[in-house]
């Protein structure tokens, strides 16, 4: 079965650079969630999109932005990268959030290292 | 390299025994709860979920118990196997007009042969 696809799987950047992470949800899933997981930490919710509109916002820094496109894929744009941004970034997808059992399916993650 | 669960609470269980992993959630308005399993280098994987109007739900070898009075969630794994070794997270869905998922602190489960 198709799963959530994230690219790239690994990314190394310098401080103050920018990075773009991509997420391709499971076919027919219209909701995308972004999470950040630091070493030894639980996943922290960043932002979500439903039907190409921002649905909810968590602890996403102002330096980060995201959007969902017409094909439902999503991109997380990160600017002025800091050392503390080094983490695993997961994307998850689900059916519309109003569906009660809207289980989220997680992608394999992008490991971002900021040097 | 390993980056998940460096300083997490650890539960060590003998193979074949039952495991119980506990989680305290924060928001009484949360209406949906999920247990995830995360193996090294992988994304969280759904195990079982439960609605707030239920107090117990069973799956294959797993049972989730919900106590809304004390805002406590537990995951029971029967006949624990080596493949169950992973970090386990509970997540609550806050329903405050929009939906937001909050993960609890993970627990590392080590299965001893």
mmCIF file of C-alpha atoms in Angstrom:
data_model
loop_
_atom_site.group_PDB
_atom_site.id
_atom_site.type_symbol
_atom_site.label_atom_id
_atom_site.label_comp_id
_atom_site.label_asym_id
_atom_site.label_seq_id
_atom_site.Cartn_x
_atom_site.Cartn_y
_atom_site.Cartn_z
ATOM 1 C CA UNK A 1 0.000 0.000 0.000
ATOM 2 C CA UNK A 2 1.142 3.535 -0.696
ATOM 3 C CA UNK A 3 2.572 5.393 2.259
ATOM 4 C CA UNK A 4 3.493 8.966 3.049
ATOM 5 C CA UNK A 5 6.565 10.021 1.106
ATOM 6 C CA UNK A 6 8.995 12.591 2.388
ATOM 7 C CA UNK A 7 11.955 14.107 0.639
ATOM 8 C CA UNK A 8 14.766 14.469 1.111
ATOM 9 C CA UNK A 9 15.429 11.805 3.740
ATOM 10 C CA UNK A 10 18.566 13.558 4.925
ATOM 11 C CA UNK A 11 19.582 17.184 4.633
ATOM 12 C CA UNK A 12 22.629 19.039 5.861
ATOM 13 C CA UNK A 13 22.627 22.825 5.943
ATOM 14 C CA UNK A 14 24.710 25.620 7.350
ATOM 15 C CA UNK A 15 23.417 28.151 9.870
ATOM 16 C CA UNK A 16 21.361 30.940 8.295
ATOM 17 C CA UNK A 17 20.647 28.878 5.186
ATOM 18 C CA UNK A 18 17.189 27.864 4.035
ATOM 19 C CA UNK A 19 15.696 24.426 3.603
ATOM 20 C CA UNK A 20 12.573 23.039 1.970
ATOM 21 C CA UNK A 21 11.084 19.732 3.038
ATOM 22 C CA UNK A 22 8.466 17.980 0.940
ATOM 23 C CA UNK A 23 5.658 15.664 1.873
ATOM 24 C CA UNK A 24 3.439 13.588 -0.402
ATOM 25 C CA UNK A 25 0.414 12.247 1.467
ATOM 26 C CA UNK A 26 -1.280 8.926 0.972
ATOM 27 C CA UNK A 27 -3.599 9.083 -2.058
ATOM 28 C CA UNK A 28 -7.051 10.471 -1.155
ATOM 29 C CA UNK A 29 -5.772 11.920 2.104
ATOM 30 C CA UNK A 30 -6.529 15.630 2.193
ATOM 31 C CA UNK A 31 -4.980 16.572 5.532
ATOM 32 C CA UNK A 32 -1.286 16.952 6.211
ATOM 33 C CA UNK A 33 0.463 17.487 9.539
ATOM 34 C CA UNK A 34 4.066 18.486 10.213
ATOM 35 C CA UNK A 35 5.959 17.478 13.353
ATOM 36 C CA UNK A 36 9.430 18.193 14.665
ATOM 37 C CA UNK A 37 11.203 15.609 16.808
ATOM 38 C CA UNK A 38 14.434 16.567 18.528
ATOM 39 C CA UNK A 39 16.846 13.974 19.945
ATOM 40 C CA UNK A 40 15.181 12.114 22.793
ATOM 41 C CA UNK A 41 12.031 14.198 22.439
ATOM 42 C CA UNK A 42 8.452 13.419 21.587
ATOM 43 C CA UNK A 43 7.102 14.725 18.275
ATOM 44 C CA UNK A 44 6.033 18.345 18.518
ATOM 45 C CA UNK A 45 3.155 19.456 16.334
ATOM 46 C CA UNK A 46 4.097 22.319 14.023
ATOM 47 C CA UNK A 47 1.242 22.935 11.615
ATOM 48 C CA UNK A 48 -1.510 21.199 9.682
ATOM 49 C CA UNK A 49 -3.377 21.758 6.445
ATOM 50 C CA UNK A 50 -6.763 20.602 5.276
ATOM 51 C CA UNK A 51 -7.878 21.099 1.693
ATOM 52 C CA UNK A 52 -4.954 23.428 0.980
ATOM 53 C CA UNK A 53 -5.765 25.748 3.868
ATOM 54 C CA UNK A 54 -3.995 25.982 7.181
ATOM 55 C CA UNK A 55 -6.020 24.020 9.671
ATOM 56 C CA UNK A 56 -4.134 24.442 12.903
ATOM 57 C CA UNK A 57 -0.873 25.816 14.167
ATOM 58 C CA UNK A 58 1.359 24.527 16.894
ATOM 59 C CA UNK A 59 4.846 25.481 17.955
ATOM 60 C CA UNK A 60 6.071 26.510 14.529
ATOM 61 C CA UNK A 61 8.690 29.313 14.572
ATOM 62 C CA UNK A 62 8.018 32.434 12.529
ATOM 63 C CA UNK A 63 11.086 31.527 10.436
ATOM 64 C CA UNK A 64 9.170 28.513 9.143
ATOM 65 C CA UNK A 65 6.288 28.515 6.731
ATOM 66 C CA UNK A 66 4.351 25.791 5.014
ATOM 67 C CA UNK A 67 1.712 25.307 2.405
ATOM 68 C CA UNK A 68 -0.378 22.597 0.829
ATOM 69 C CA UNK A 69 -0.710 22.468 -2.932
ATOM 70 C CA UNK A 70 -3.552 21.522 -5.248
ATOM 71 C CA UNK A 71 -2.295 17.920 -5.455
ATOM 72 C CA UNK A 72 -2.314 17.863 -1.604
ATOM 73 C CA UNK A 73 1.420 17.614 -1.262
ATOM 74 C CA UNK A 74 2.922 19.973 1.274
ATOM 75 C CA UNK A 75 6.186 21.814 1.682
ATOM 76 C CA UNK A 76 7.778 23.097 4.867
ATOM 77 C CA UNK A 77 10.060 26.050 4.241
ATOM 78 C CA UNK A 78 12.634 26.866 6.862
ATOM 79 C CA UNK A 79 14.720 30.029 6.742
ATOM 80 C CA UNK A 80 17.572 31.456 8.812
ATOM 81 C CA UNK A 81 18.340 27.988 10.068
ATOM 82 C CA UNK A 82 19.689 27.643 13.577
ATOM 83 C CA UNK A 83 21.610 24.835 15.218
ATOM 84 C CA UNK A 84 18.538 24.068 17.309
ATOM 85 C CA UNK A 85 16.543 23.287 14.165
ATOM 86 C CA UNK A 86 18.474 20.048 13.801
ATOM 87 C CA UNK A 87 15.839 17.376 14.227
ATOM 88 C CA UNK A 88 13.720 14.769 12.530
ATOM 89 C CA UNK A 89 10.813 16.319 10.681
ATOM 90 C CA UNK A 90 7.836 14.077 10.158
ATOM 91 C CA UNK A 91 4.894 14.570 7.916
ATOM 92 C CA UNK A 92 1.669 12.699 8.538
ATOM 93 C CA UNK A 93 -1.477 12.499 6.479
ATOM 94 C CA UNK A 94 -5.057 11.581 7.201
ATOM 95 C CA UNK A 95 -8.561 11.946 5.917
ATOM 96 C CA UNK A 96 -10.383 15.148 6.787
ATOM 97 C CA UNK A 97 -10.091 15.931 10.487
ATOM 98 C CA UNK A 98 -13.839 15.905 10.983
ATOM 99 C CA UNK A 99 -13.830 12.177 10.331
ATOM 100 C CA UNK A 100 -13.761 10.790 13.833
ATOM 101 C CA UNK A 101 -11.267 8.016 13.327
ATOM 102 C CA UNK A 102 -8.789 10.104 11.433
ATOM 103 C CA UNK A 103 -5.757 8.010 12.071
ATOM 104 C CA UNK A 104 -2.591 9.777 11.029
ATOM 105 C CA UNK A 105 -0.120 7.888 8.916
ATOM 106 C CA UNK A 106 3.433 9.049 9.356
ATOM 107 C CA UNK A 107 6.147 9.304 6.762
ATOM 108 C CA UNK A 108 9.707 8.125 7.318
ATOM 109 C CA UNK A 109 10.877 11.612 8.233
ATOM 110 C CA UNK A 110 13.564 13.996 7.048
ATOM 111 C CA UNK A 111 16.635 14.261 9.209
ATOM 112 C CA UNK A 112 17.846 17.859 9.128
ATOM 113 C CA UNK A 113 21.307 18.637 10.430
ATOM 114 C CA UNK A 114 22.320 22.272 10.778
ATOM 115 C CA UNK A 115 26.047 22.865 11.075
ATOM 116 C CA UNK B 1 22.346 6.895 14.384
ATOM 117 C CA UNK B 2 19.870 6.608 17.204
ATOM 118 C CA UNK B 3 18.289 9.872 18.111
ATOM 119 C CA UNK B 4 14.886 8.889 19.395
ATOM 120 C CA UNK B 5 14.470 8.042 23.023
ATOM 121 C CA UNK B 6 17.912 8.895 24.357
ATOM 122 C CA UNK B 7 16.615 9.873 27.792
ATOM 123 C CA UNK B 8 13.183 8.309 27.904
ATOM 124 C CA UNK B 9 11.761 6.212 30.701
ATOM 125 C CA UNK B 10 12.436 2.566 30.011
ATOM 126 C CA UNK B 11 10.332 -0.491 30.678
ATOM 127 C CA UNK B 12 12.143 -3.821 30.560
ATOM 128 C CA UNK B 13 9.965 -6.883 30.153
ATOM 129 C CA UNK B 14 10.745 -10.561 29.799
ATOM 130 C CA UNK B 15 9.731 -12.074 26.475
ATOM 131 C CA UNK B 16 6.317 -13.660 26.816
ATOM 132 C CA UNK B 17 5.239 -11.474 29.723
ATOM 133 C CA UNK B 18 2.615 -8.753 29.482
ATOM 134 C CA UNK B 19 3.664 -5.110 29.212
ATOM 135 C CA UNK B 20 1.812 -2.100 30.520
ATOM 136 C CA UNK B 21 2.811 1.356 29.347
ATOM 137 C CA UNK B 22 1.197 4.353 30.977
ATOM 138 C CA UNK B 23 0.518 7.870 29.818
ATOM 139 C CA UNK B 24 -0.969 10.940 31.466
ATOM 140 C CA UNK B 25 -2.674 13.370 29.131
ATOM 141 C CA UNK B 26 -3.195 17.025 29.714
ATOM 142 C CA UNK B 27 -6.463 18.283 28.298
ATOM 143 C CA UNK B 28 -9.872 17.202 29.522
ATOM 144 C CA UNK B 29 -11.274 18.481 26.217
ATOM 145 C CA UNK B 30 -9.315 15.873 24.259
ATOM 146 C CA UNK B 31 -11.708 13.547 22.488
ATOM 147 C CA UNK B 32 -9.518 10.985 20.784
ATOM 148 C CA UNK B 33 -6.352 9.163 21.794
ATOM 149 C CA UNK B 34 -3.825 7.136 19.860
ATOM 150 C CA UNK B 35 -0.907 4.928 20.771
ATOM 151 C CA UNK B 36 2.064 4.960 18.416
ATOM 152 C CA UNK B 37 5.112 2.727 18.184
ATOM 153 C CA UNK B 38 8.335 4.241 16.921
ATOM 154 C CA UNK B 39 11.313 2.152 15.948
ATOM 155 C CA UNK B 40 14.746 3.587 15.455
ATOM 156 C CA UNK B 41 15.004 5.731 12.336
ATOM 157 C CA UNK B 42 11.312 5.380 11.479
ATOM 158 C CA UNK B 43 8.203 7.459 11.802
ATOM 159 C CA UNK B 44 5.567 6.720 14.448
ATOM 160 C CA UNK B 45 3.353 3.783 13.547
ATOM 161 C CA UNK B 46 -0.285 3.548 14.627
ATOM 162 C CA UNK B 47 -1.062 0.780 17.121
ATOM 163 C CA UNK B 48 -4.523 1.398 18.508
ATOM 164 C CA UNK B 49 -6.871 4.275 19.235
ATOM 165 C CA UNK B 50 -9.798 5.028 21.490
ATOM 166 C CA UNK B 51 -12.551 7.644 21.611
ATOM 167 C CA UNK B 52 -13.237 9.608 24.754
ATOM 168 C CA UNK B 53 -16.655 7.965 25.125
ATOM 169 C CA UNK B 54 -15.033 4.572 25.598
ATOM 170 C CA UNK B 55 -12.921 3.220 28.428
ATOM 171 C CA UNK B 56 -11.460 0.139 26.797
ATOM 172 C CA UNK B 57 -10.621 -1.043 23.335
ATOM 173 C CA UNK B 58 -8.905 -4.225 22.268
ATOM 174 C CA UNK B 59 -6.863 -5.108 19.251
ATOM 175 C CA UNK B 60 -4.634 -7.992 18.388
ATOM 176 C CA UNK B 61 -2.448 -8.499 21.488
ATOM 177 C CA UNK B 62 -3.002 -4.866 22.511
ATOM 178 C CA UNK B 63 -5.538 -3.214 24.768
ATOM 179 C CA UNK B 64 -5.942 0.482 25.486
ATOM 180 C CA UNK B 65 -7.588 1.659 28.692
ATOM 181 C CA UNK B 66 -8.812 5.199 29.198
ATOM 182 C CA UNK B 67 -9.549 6.729 32.593
ATOM 183 C CA UNK B 68 -10.952 10.194 31.998
ATOM 184 C CA UNK B 69 -11.358 10.893 35.699
ATOM 185 C CA UNK B 70 -7.603 10.999 36.225
ATOM 186 C CA UNK B 71 -6.692 11.689 32.582
ATOM 187 C CA UNK B 72 -4.753 8.478 32.229
ATOM 188 C CA UNK B 73 -4.214 6.205 29.292
ATOM 189 C CA UNK B 74 -2.521 2.826 29.266
ATOM 190 C CA UNK B 75 -1.388 0.377 26.625
ATOM 191 C CA UNK B 76 -1.268 -3.294 27.460
ATOM 192 C CA UNK B 77 0.693 -5.644 25.232
ATOM 193 C CA UNK B 78 0.060 -9.328 25.766
ATOM 194 C CA UNK B 79 2.808 -11.938 25.357
ATOM 195 C CA UNK B 80 5.457 -9.346 24.570
ATOM 196 C CA UNK B 81 7.763 -10.276 21.715
ATOM 197 C CA UNK B 82 11.239 -9.030 20.737
ATOM 198 C CA UNK B 83 9.674 -7.184 17.812
ATOM 199 C CA UNK B 84 7.741 -5.074 20.291
ATOM 200 C CA UNK B 85 10.938 -3.348 21.384
ATOM 201 C CA UNK B 86 10.514 0.300 20.461
ATOM 202 C CA UNK B 87 9.547 3.681 21.866
ATOM 203 C CA UNK B 88 5.829 4.049 22.520
ATOM 204 C CA UNK B 89 4.028 7.390 22.474
ATOM 205 C CA UNK B 90 0.496 8.284 23.391
ATOM 206 C CA UNK B 91 -1.115 11.182 21.565
ATOM 207 C CA UNK B 92 -4.241 13.129 22.456
ATOM 208 C CA UNK B 93 -6.348 15.070 20.015
ATOM 209 C CA UNK B 94 -7.415 18.397 21.387
ATOM 210 C CA UNK B 95 -10.751 19.431 20.011
ATOM 211 C CA UNK B 96 -11.049 23.167 20.467
ATOM 212 C CA UNK B 97 -12.778 24.028 17.242
ATOM 213 C CA UNK B 98 -9.785 22.782 15.314
ATOM 214 C CA UNK B 99 -7.886 19.600 15.877
ATOM 215 C CA UNK B 100 -4.393 19.461 17.280
ATOM 216 C CA UNK B 101 -2.443 16.381 18.265
ATOM 217 C CA UNK B 102 -0.207 16.442 21.305
ATOM 218 C CA UNK B 103 2.262 13.677 21.948
ATOM 219 C CA UNK B 104 3.152 12.531 25.421
ATOM 220 C CA UNK B 105 6.613 11.609 26.601
ATOM 221 C CA UNK B 106 7.594 8.319 25.060
ATOM 222 C CA UNK B 107 8.438 5.122 26.896
ATOM 223 C CA UNK B 108 11.127 2.799 25.660
ATOM 224 C CA UNK B 109 10.113 -0.851 25.831
ATOM 225 C CA UNK B 110 12.957 -3.347 26.002
ATOM 226 C CA UNK B 111 12.093 -6.984 25.616
ATOM 227 C CA UNK B 112 14.522 -9.330 27.315
ATOM 228 C CA UNK B 113 15.095 -12.752 25.815
#
